[in-house]
PDB file of C-alpha atoms in Angstrom:
ATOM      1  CA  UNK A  19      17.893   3.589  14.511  1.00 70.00           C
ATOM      2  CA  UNK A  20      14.407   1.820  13.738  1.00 85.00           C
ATOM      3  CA  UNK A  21      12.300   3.054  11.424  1.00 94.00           C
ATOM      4  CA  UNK A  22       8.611   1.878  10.885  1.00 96.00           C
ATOM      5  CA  UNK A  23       6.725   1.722   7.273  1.00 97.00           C
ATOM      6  CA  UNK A  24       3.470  -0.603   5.739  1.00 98.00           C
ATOM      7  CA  UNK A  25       2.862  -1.586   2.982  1.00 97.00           C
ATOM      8  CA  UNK A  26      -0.379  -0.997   1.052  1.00 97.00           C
ATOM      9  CA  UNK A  27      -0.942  -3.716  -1.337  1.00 96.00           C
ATOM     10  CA  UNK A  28      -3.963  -5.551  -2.966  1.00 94.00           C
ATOM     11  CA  UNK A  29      -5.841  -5.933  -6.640  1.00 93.00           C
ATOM     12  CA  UNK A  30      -6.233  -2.867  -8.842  1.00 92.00           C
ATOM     13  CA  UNK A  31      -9.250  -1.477  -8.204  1.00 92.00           C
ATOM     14  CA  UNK A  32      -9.013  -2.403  -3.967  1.00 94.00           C
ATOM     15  CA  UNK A  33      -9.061   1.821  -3.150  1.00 95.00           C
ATOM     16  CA  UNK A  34      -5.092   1.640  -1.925  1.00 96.00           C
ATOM     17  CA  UNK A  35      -4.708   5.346  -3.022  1.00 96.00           C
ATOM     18  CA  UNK A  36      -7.734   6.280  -1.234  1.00 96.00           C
ATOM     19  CA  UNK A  37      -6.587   4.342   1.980  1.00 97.00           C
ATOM     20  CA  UNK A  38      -3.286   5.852   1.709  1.00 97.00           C
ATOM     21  CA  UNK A  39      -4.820   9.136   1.213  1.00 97.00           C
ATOM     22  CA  UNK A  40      -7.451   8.829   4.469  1.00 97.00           C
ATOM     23  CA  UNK A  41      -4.520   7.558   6.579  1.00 97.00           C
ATOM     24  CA  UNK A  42      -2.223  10.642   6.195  1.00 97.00           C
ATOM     25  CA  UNK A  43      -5.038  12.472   6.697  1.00 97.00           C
ATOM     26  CA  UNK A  44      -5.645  10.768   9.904  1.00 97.00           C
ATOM     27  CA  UNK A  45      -2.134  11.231  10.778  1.00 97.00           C
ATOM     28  CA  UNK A  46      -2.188  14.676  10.464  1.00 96.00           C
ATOM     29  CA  UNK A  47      -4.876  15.375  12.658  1.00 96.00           C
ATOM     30  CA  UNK A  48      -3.046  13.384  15.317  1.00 95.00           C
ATOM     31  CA  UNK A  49      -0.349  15.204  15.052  1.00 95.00           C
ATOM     32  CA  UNK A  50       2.016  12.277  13.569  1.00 95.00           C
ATOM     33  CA  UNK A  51       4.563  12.635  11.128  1.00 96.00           C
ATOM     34  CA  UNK A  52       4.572  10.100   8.163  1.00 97.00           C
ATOM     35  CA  UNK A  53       6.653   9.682   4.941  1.00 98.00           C
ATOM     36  CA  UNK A  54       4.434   9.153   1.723  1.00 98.00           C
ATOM     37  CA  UNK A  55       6.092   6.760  -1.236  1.00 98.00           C
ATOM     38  CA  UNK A  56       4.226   5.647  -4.340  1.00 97.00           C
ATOM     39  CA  UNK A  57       5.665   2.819  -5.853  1.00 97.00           C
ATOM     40  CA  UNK A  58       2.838   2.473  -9.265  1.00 96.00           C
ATOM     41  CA  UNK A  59       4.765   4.085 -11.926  1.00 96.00           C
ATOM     42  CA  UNK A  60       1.025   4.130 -13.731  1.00 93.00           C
ATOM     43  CA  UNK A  61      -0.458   6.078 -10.224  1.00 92.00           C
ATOM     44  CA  UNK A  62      -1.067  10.176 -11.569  1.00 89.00           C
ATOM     45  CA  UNK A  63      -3.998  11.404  -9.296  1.00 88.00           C
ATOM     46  CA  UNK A  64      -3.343  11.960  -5.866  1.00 93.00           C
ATOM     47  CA  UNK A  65      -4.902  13.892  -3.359  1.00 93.00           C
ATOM     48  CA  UNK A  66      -1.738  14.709  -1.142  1.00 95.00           C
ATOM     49  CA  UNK A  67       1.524  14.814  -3.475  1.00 95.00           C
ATOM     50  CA  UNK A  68       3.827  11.715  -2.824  1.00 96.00           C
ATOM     51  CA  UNK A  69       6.904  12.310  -0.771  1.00 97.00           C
ATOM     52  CA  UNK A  70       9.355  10.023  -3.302  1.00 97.00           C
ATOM     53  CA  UNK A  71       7.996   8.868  -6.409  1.00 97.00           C
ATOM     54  CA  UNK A  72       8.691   6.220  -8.819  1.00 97.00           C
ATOM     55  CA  UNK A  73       8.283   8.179 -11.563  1.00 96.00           C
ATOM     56  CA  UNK A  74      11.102  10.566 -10.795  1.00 96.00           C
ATOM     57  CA  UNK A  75      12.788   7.516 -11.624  1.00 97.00           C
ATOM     58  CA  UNK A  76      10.693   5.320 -14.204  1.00 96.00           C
ATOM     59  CA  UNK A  77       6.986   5.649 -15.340  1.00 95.00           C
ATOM     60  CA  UNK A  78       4.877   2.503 -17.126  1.00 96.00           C
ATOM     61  CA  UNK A  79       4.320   5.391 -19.877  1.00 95.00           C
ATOM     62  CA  UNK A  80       7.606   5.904 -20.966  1.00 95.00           C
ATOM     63  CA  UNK A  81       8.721   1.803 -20.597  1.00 95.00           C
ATOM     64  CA  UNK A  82       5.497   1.465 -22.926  1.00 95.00           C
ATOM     65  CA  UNK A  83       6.572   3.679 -25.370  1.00 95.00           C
ATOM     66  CA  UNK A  84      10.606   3.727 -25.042  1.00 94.00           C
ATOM     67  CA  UNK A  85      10.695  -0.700 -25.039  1.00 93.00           C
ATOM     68  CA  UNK A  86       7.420  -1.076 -26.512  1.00 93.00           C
ATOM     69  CA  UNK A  87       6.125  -3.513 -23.862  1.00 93.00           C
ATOM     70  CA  UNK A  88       2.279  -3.926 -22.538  1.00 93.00           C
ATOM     71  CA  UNK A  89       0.990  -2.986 -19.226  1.00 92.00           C
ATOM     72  CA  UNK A  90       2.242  -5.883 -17.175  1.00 91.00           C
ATOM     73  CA  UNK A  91       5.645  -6.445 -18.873  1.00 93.00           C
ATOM     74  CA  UNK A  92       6.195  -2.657 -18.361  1.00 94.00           C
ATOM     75  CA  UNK A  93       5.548  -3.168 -14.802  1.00 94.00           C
ATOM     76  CA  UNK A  94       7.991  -5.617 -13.913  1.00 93.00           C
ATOM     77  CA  UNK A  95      10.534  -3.884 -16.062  1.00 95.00           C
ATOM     78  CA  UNK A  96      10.137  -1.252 -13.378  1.00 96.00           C
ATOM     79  CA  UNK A  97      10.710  -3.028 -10.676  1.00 95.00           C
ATOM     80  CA  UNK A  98      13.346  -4.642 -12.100  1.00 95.00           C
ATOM     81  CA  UNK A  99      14.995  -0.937 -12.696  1.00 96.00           C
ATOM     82  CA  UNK A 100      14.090  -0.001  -9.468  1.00 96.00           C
ATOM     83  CA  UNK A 101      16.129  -2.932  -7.552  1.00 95.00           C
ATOM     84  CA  UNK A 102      19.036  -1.840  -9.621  1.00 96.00           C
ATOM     85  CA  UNK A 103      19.060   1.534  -8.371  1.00 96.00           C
ATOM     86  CA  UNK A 104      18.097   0.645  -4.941  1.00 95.00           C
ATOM     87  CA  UNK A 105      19.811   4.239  -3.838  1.00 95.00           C
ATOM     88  CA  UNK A 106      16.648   6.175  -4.894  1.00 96.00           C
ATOM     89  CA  UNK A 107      15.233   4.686  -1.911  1.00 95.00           C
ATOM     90  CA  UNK A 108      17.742   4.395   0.623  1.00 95.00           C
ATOM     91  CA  UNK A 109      18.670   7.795   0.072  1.00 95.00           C
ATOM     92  CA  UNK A 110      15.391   9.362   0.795  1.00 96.00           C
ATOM     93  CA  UNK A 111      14.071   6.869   3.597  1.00 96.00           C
ATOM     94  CA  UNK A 112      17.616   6.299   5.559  1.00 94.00           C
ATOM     95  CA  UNK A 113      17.360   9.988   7.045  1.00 94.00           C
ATOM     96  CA  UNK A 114      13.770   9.369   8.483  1.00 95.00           C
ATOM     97  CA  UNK A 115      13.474   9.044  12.622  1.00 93.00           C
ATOM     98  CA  UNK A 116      11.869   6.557  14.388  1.00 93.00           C
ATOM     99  CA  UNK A 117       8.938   9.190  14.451  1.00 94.00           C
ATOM    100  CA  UNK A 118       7.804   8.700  11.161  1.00 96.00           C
ATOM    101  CA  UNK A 119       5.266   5.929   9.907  1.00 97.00           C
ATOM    102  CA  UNK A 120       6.798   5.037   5.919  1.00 98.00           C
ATOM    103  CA  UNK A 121       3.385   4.735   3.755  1.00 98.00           C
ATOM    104  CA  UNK A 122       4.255   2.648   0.753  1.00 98.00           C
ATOM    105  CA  UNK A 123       1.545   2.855  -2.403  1.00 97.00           C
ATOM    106  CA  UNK A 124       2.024  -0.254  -4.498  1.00 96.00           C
ATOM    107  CA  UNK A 125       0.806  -0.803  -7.791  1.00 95.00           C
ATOM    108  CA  UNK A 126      -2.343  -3.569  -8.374  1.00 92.00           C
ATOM    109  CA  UNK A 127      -0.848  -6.406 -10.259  1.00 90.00           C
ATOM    110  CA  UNK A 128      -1.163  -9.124  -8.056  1.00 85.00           C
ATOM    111  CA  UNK A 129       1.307 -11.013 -10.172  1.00 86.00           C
ATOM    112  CA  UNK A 130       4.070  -8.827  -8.242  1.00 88.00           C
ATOM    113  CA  UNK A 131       3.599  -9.931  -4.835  1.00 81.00           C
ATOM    114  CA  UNK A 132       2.282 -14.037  -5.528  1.00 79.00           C
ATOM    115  CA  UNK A 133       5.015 -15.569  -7.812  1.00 79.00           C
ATOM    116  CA  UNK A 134       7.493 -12.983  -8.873  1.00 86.00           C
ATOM    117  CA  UNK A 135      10.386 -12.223  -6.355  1.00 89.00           C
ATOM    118  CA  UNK A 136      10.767  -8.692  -7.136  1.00 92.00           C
ATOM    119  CA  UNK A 137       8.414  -7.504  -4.553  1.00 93.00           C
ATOM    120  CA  UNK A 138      10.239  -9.781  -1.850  1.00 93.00           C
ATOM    121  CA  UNK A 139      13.678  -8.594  -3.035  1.00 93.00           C
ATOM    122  CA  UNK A 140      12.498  -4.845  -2.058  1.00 94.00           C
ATOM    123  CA  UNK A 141      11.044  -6.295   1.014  1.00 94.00           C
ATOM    124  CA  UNK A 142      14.569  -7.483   2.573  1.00 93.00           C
ATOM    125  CA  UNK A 143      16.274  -4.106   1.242  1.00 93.00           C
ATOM    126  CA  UNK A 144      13.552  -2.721   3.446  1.00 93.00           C
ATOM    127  CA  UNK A 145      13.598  -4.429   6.669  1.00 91.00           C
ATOM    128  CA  UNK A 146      16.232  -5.251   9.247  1.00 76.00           C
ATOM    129  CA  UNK A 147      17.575  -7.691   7.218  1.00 75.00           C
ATOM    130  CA  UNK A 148      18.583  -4.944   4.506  1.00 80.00           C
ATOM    131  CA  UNK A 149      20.088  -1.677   4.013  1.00 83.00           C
ATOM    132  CA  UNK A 150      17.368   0.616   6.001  1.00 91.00           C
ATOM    133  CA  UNK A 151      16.315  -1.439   8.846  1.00 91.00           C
ATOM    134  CA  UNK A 152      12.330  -1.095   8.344  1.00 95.00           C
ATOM    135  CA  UNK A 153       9.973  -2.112  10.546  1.00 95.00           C
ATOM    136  CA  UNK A 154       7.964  -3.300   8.092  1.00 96.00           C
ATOM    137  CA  UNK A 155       4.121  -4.853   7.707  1.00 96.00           C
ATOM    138  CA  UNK A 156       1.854  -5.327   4.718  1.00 97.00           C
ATOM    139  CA  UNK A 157      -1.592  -4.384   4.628  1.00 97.00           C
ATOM    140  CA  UNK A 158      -3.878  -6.287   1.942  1.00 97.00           C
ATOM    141  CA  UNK A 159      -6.536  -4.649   0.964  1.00 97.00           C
ATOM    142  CA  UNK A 160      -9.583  -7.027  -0.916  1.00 96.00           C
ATOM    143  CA  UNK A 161     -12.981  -5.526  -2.045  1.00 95.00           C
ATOM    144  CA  UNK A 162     -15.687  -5.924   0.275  1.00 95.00           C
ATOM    145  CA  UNK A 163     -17.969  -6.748  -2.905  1.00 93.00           C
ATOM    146  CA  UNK A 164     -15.553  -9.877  -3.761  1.00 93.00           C
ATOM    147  CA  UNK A 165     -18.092 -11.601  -0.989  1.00 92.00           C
ATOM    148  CA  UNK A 166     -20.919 -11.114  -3.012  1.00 91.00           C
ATOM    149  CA  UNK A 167     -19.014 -14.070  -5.242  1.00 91.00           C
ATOM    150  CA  UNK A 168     -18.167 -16.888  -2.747  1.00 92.00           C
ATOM    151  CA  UNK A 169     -15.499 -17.717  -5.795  1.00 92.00           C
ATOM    152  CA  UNK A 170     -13.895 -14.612  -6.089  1.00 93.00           C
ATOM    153  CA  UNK A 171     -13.820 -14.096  -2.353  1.00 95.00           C
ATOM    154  CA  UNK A 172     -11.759 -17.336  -1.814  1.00 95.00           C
ATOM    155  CA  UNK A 173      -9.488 -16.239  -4.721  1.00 94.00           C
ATOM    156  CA  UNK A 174      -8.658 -13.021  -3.316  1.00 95.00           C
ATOM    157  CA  UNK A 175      -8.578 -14.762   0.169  1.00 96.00           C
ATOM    158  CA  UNK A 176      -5.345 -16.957  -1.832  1.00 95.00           C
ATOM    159  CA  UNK A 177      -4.126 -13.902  -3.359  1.00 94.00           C
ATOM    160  CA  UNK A 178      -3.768 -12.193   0.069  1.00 95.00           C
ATOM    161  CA  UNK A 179      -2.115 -16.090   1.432  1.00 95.00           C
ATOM    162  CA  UNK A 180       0.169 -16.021  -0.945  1.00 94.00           C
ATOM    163  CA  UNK A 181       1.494 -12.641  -0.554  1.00 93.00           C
ATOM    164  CA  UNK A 182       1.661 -13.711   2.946  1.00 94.00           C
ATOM    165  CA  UNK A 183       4.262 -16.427   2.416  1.00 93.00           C
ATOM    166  CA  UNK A 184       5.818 -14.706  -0.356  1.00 93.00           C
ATOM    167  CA  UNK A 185       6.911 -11.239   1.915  1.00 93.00           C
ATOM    168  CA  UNK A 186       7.276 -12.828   5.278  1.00 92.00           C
ATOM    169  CA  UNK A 187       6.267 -10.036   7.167  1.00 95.00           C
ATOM    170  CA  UNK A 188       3.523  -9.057   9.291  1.00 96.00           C
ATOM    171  CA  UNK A 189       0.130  -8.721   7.523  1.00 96.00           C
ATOM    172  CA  UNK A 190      -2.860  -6.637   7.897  1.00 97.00           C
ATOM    173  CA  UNK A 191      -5.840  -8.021   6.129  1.00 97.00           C
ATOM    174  CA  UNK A 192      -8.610  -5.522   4.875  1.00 97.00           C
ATOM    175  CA  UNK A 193     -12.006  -5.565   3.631  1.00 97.00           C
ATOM    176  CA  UNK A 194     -11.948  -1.894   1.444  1.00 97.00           C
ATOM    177  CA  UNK A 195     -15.001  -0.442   0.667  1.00 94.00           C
ATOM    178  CA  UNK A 196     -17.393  -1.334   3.809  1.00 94.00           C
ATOM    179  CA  UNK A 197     -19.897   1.303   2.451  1.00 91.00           C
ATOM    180  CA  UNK A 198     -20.666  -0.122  -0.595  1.00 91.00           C
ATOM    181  CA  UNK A 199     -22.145  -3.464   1.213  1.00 91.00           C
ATOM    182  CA  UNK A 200     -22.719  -2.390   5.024  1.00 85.00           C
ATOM    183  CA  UNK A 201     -26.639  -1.612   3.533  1.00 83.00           C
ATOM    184  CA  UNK A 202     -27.370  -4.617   1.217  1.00 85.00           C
ATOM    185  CA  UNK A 203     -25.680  -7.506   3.802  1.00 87.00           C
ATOM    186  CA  UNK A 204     -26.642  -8.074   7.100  1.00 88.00           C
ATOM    187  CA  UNK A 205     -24.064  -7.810  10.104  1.00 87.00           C
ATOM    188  CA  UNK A 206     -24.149 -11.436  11.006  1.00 89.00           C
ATOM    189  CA  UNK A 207     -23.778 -12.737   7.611  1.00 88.00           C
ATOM    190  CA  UNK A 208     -20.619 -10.125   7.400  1.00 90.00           C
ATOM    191  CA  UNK A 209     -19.486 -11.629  10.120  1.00 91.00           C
ATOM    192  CA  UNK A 210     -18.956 -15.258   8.262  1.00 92.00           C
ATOM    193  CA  UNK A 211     -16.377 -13.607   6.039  1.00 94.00           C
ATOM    194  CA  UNK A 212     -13.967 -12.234   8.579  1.00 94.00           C
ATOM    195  CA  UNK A 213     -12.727 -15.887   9.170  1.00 94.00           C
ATOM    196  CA  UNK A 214     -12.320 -17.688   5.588  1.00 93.00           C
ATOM    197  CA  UNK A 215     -14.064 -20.801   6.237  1.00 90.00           C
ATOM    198  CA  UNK A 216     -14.742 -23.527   3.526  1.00 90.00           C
ATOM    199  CA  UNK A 217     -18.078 -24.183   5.307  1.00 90.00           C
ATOM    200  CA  UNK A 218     -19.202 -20.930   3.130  1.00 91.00           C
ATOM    201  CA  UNK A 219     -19.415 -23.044  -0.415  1.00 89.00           C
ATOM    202  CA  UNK A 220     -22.024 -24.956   1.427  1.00 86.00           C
ATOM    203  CA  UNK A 221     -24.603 -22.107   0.927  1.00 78.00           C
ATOM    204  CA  UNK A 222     -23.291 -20.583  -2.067  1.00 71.00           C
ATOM    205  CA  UNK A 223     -26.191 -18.156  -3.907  1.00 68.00           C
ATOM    206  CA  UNK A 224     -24.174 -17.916  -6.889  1.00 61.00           C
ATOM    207  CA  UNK A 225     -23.534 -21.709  -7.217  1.00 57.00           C
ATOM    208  CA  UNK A 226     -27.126 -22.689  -7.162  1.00 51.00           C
ATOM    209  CA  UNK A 227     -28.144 -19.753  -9.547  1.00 48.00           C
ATOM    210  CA  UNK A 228     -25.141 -21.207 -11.556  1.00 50.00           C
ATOM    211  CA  UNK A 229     -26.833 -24.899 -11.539  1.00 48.00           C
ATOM    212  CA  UNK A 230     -30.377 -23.769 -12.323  1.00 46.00           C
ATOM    213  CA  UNK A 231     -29.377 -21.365 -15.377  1.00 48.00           C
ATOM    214  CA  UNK A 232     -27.069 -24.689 -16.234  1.00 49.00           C
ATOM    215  CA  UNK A 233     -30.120 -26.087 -15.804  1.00 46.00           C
ATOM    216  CA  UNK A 234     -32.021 -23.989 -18.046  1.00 50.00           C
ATOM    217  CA  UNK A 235     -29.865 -23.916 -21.112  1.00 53.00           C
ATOM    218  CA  UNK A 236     -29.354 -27.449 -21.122  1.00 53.00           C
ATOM    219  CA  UNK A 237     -27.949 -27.573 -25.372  1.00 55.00           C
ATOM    220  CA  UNK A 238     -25.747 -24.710 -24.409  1.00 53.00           C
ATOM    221  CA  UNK A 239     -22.027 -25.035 -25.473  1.00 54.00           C
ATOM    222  CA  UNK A 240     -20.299 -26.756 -22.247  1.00 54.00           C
ATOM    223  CA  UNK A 241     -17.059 -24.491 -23.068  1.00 58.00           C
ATOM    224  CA  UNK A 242     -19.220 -21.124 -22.071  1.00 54.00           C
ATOM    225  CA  UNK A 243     -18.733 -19.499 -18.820  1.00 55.00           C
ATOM    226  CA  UNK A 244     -21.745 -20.271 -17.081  1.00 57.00           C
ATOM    227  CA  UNK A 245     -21.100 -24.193 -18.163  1.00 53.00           C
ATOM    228  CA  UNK A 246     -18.137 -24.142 -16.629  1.00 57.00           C
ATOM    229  CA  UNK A 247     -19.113 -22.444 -13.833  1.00 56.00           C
ATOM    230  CA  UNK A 248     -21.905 -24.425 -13.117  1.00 58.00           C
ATOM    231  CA  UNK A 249     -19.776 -27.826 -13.693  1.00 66.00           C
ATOM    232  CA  UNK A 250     -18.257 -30.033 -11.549  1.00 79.00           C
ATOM    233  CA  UNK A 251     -15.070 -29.350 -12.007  1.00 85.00           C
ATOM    234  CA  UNK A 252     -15.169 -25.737 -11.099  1.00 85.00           C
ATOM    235  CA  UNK A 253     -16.985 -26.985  -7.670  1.00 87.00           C
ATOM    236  CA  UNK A 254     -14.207 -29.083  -7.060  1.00 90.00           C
ATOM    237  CA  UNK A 255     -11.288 -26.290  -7.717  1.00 91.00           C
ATOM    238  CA  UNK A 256     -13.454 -24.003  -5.389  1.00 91.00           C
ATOM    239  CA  UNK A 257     -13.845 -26.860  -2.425  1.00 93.00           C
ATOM    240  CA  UNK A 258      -9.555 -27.333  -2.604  1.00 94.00           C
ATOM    241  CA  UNK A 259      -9.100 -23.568  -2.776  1.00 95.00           C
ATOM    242  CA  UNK A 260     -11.233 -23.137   0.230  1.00 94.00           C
ATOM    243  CA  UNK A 261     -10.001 -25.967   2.407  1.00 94.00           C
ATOM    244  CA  UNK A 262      -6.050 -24.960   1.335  1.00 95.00           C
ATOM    245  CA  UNK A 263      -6.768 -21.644   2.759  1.00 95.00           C
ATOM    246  CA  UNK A 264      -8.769 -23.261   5.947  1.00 92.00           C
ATOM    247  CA  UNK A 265      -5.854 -25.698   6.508  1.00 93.00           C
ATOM    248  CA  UNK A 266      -3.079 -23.007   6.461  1.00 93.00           C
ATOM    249  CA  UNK A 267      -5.614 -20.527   8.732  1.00 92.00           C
ATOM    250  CA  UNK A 268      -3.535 -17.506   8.661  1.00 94.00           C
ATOM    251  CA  UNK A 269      -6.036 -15.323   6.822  1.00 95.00           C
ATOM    252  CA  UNK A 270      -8.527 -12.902   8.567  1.00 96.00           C
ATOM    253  CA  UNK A 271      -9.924  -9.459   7.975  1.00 97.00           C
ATOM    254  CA  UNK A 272     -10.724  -6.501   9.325  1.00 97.00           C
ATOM    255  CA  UNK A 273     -13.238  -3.898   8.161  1.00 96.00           C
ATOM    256  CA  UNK A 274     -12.679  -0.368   6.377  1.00 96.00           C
ATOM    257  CA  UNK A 275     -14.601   2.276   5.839  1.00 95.00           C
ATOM    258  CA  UNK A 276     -12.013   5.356   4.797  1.00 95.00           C
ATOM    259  CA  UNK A 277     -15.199   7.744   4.961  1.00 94.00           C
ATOM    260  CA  UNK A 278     -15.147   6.930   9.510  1.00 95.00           C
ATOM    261  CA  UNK A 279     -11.992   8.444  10.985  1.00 94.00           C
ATOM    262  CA  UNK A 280     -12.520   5.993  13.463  1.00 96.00           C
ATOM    263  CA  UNK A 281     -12.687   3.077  11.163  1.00 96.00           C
ATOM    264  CA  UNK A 282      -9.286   4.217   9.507  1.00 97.00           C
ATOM    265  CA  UNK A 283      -7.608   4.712  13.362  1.00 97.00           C
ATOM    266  CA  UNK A 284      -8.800   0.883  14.039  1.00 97.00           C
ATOM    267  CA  UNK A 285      -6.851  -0.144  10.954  1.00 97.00           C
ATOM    268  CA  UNK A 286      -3.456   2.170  12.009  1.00 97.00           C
ATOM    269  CA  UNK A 287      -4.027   0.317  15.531  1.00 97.00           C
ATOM    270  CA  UNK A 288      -3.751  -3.248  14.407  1.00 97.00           C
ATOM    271  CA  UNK A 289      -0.606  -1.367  11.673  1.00 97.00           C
ATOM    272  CA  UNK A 290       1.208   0.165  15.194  1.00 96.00           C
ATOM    273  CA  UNK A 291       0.626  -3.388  17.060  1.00 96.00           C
ATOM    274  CA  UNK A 292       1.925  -5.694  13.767  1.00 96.00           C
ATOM    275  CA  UNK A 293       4.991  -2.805  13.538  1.00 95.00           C
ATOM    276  CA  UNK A 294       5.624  -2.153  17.448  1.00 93.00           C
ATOM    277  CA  UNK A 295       5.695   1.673  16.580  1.00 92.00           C
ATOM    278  CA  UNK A 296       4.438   2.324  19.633  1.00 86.00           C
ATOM    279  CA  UNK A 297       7.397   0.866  21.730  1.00 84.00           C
ATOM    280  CA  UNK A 298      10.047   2.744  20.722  1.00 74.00           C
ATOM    281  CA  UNK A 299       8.701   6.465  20.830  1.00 71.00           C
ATOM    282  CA  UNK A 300      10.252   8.090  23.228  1.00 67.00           C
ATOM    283  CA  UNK A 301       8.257   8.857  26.546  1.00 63.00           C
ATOM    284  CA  UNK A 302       6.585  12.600  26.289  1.00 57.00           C
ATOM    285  CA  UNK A 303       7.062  14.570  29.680  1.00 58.00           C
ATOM    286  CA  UNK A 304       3.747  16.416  30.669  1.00 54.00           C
ATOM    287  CA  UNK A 305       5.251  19.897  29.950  1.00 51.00           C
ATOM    288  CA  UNK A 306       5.807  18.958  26.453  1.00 56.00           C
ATOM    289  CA  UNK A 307       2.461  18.121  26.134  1.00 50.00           C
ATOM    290  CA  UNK A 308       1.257  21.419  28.115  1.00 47.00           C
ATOM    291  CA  UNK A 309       3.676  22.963  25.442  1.00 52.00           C
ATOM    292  CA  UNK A 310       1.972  21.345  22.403  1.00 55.00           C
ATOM    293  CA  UNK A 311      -1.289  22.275  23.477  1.00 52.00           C
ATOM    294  CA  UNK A 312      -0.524  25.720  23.769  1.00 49.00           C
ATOM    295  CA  UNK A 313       1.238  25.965  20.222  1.00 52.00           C
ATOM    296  CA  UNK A 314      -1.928  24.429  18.800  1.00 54.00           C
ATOM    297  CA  UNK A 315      -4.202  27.220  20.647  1.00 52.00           C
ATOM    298  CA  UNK A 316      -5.835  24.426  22.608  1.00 50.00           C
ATOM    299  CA  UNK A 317      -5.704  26.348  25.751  1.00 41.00           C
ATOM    300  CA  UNK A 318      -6.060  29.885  26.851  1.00 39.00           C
TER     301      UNK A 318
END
């Protein structure tokens, strides 16, 4: 039996919890079930209570203390615990119908899903090529502000690539936080960053604030940040970022909002489509539905 899930990655700070959060919510009121896993053994606030949880397994807090490792050695350790005792999993997700959409929390070290294999490892436990036959898809989620900083948008942009090529499963690409920039950029300059394009370094703000402050503070030391990122060199790394990304054109993004119900039911959509949830629910007969309605006090 098929079972469906996504995964919610991206950089700390991207508002994964929240989307998480906003999504069972909108599940709920649609009357869908849904299975809620956080994987951050660091994650402690949530606003509905995880389903299976990492930490009734391994928290960062005691790794930290107990083996005296920092933040991001901690992390892998759990990982690395976790895909020795696989059966935490498998025996909470394997008795979950075809009805239920899997929400996976991840943690925000980027590190996890780009060049170590421990996130991949999971990822084939996961899906049909593992133990619990997953229907599985990832959904990225990048700060809207990173395109405020053409440099940071492009790095995220490789970030979300590289996770991409590292998981091998269907992706969902998200710009988080619409609400913070909806009122400060205009639609149809939005627009330019749905599509990562190199053509976008052409009209860089930052880079020609960078060369005139360079400009400025001509004896400064050439090590600094602004001398470096005013400098050719950075330029350069910038232009082959950009072009690596427009050469391999599997990158987009959609747009999130988790304040508009309807913004967070757009993103589910494109989640449904990339998973094929959809296909294999069963077909409702109309009395069930005239059933439904009338358990729900919908009619009279």
């Amino acid at each position: 039996m098929s079972k469906f899930g996504v995964l919610v990655m991206g950089p700390a700070g991207a508002g994964k919890t929240t989307f998480c959060s906003a999504l069972i919510e909108h599940l709920r009121n649609n009357k869908r079930s849904c299975f809620y896993v956080n994987l951050d053994p660091a994650a402690e606030d949530f606003v509905y209570e995880p389903d299976l949880d990492i930490k009734d397994l391994i928290s960062l807090e005691d790794v930290m203390e107990e083996i005296g490792l920092g933040p991001n050695g901690g992390l892998i350790y759990c990982f690395e615990f976790l895909l020795d005792n696989l059966d935490f999993l498998t025996e909470a997700i394997d008795p979950l119908t075809e009805e239920y959409l899997i929400i996976i929390d991840m943690p925000g070290q980027i590190e996890l899903y780009t060049h170590i294999p421990v996130v991949p490892t999971l990822v084939r436990h996961m899906t049909r090529s593992g133990a619990l036959n997953v229907n599985l898809c990832a959904t990225y989620l990048l700060e809207s502000t990173f395109i405020i900083d053409r440099a940071k948008y492009f790095a995220g942009t490789l970030s979300a690539m590289s996770a991409m090529i590292m998981l091998e499963i269907p992706h969902v690409n998200v710009f988080s936080k619409m609400d913070l920039v909806k009122s400060s950029i205009p639609r149809k300059e939005l627009k330019r960053f749905i599509d990562p394009d190199s053509s976008l370094l052409e009209d860089d703000p930052a880079e020609a604030h960078a060369v005139a402050t360079s400009a400025d503070n001509s004896g400064a030391d050439p090590s600094g940040a602004e001398s470096v990122m005013a400098g050719g060199s950075f330029k350069r790394l910038n232009r082959a970022v950009a072009q690596l990304i427009d050469d391999f054109s599997m990158v987009s993004f959609l747009q999130l909002d988790v304040r508009d119900e309807d913004s967070v039911g757009a993103i589910l959509s494109y989640i449904d489509d990339a998973i094929q949830f959809h296909e294999a629910q069963e077909p409702r007969e109309p009395v069930d539905e005239l059933e439904n309605q009338y358990e729900d006090g919908d009619m009279s």
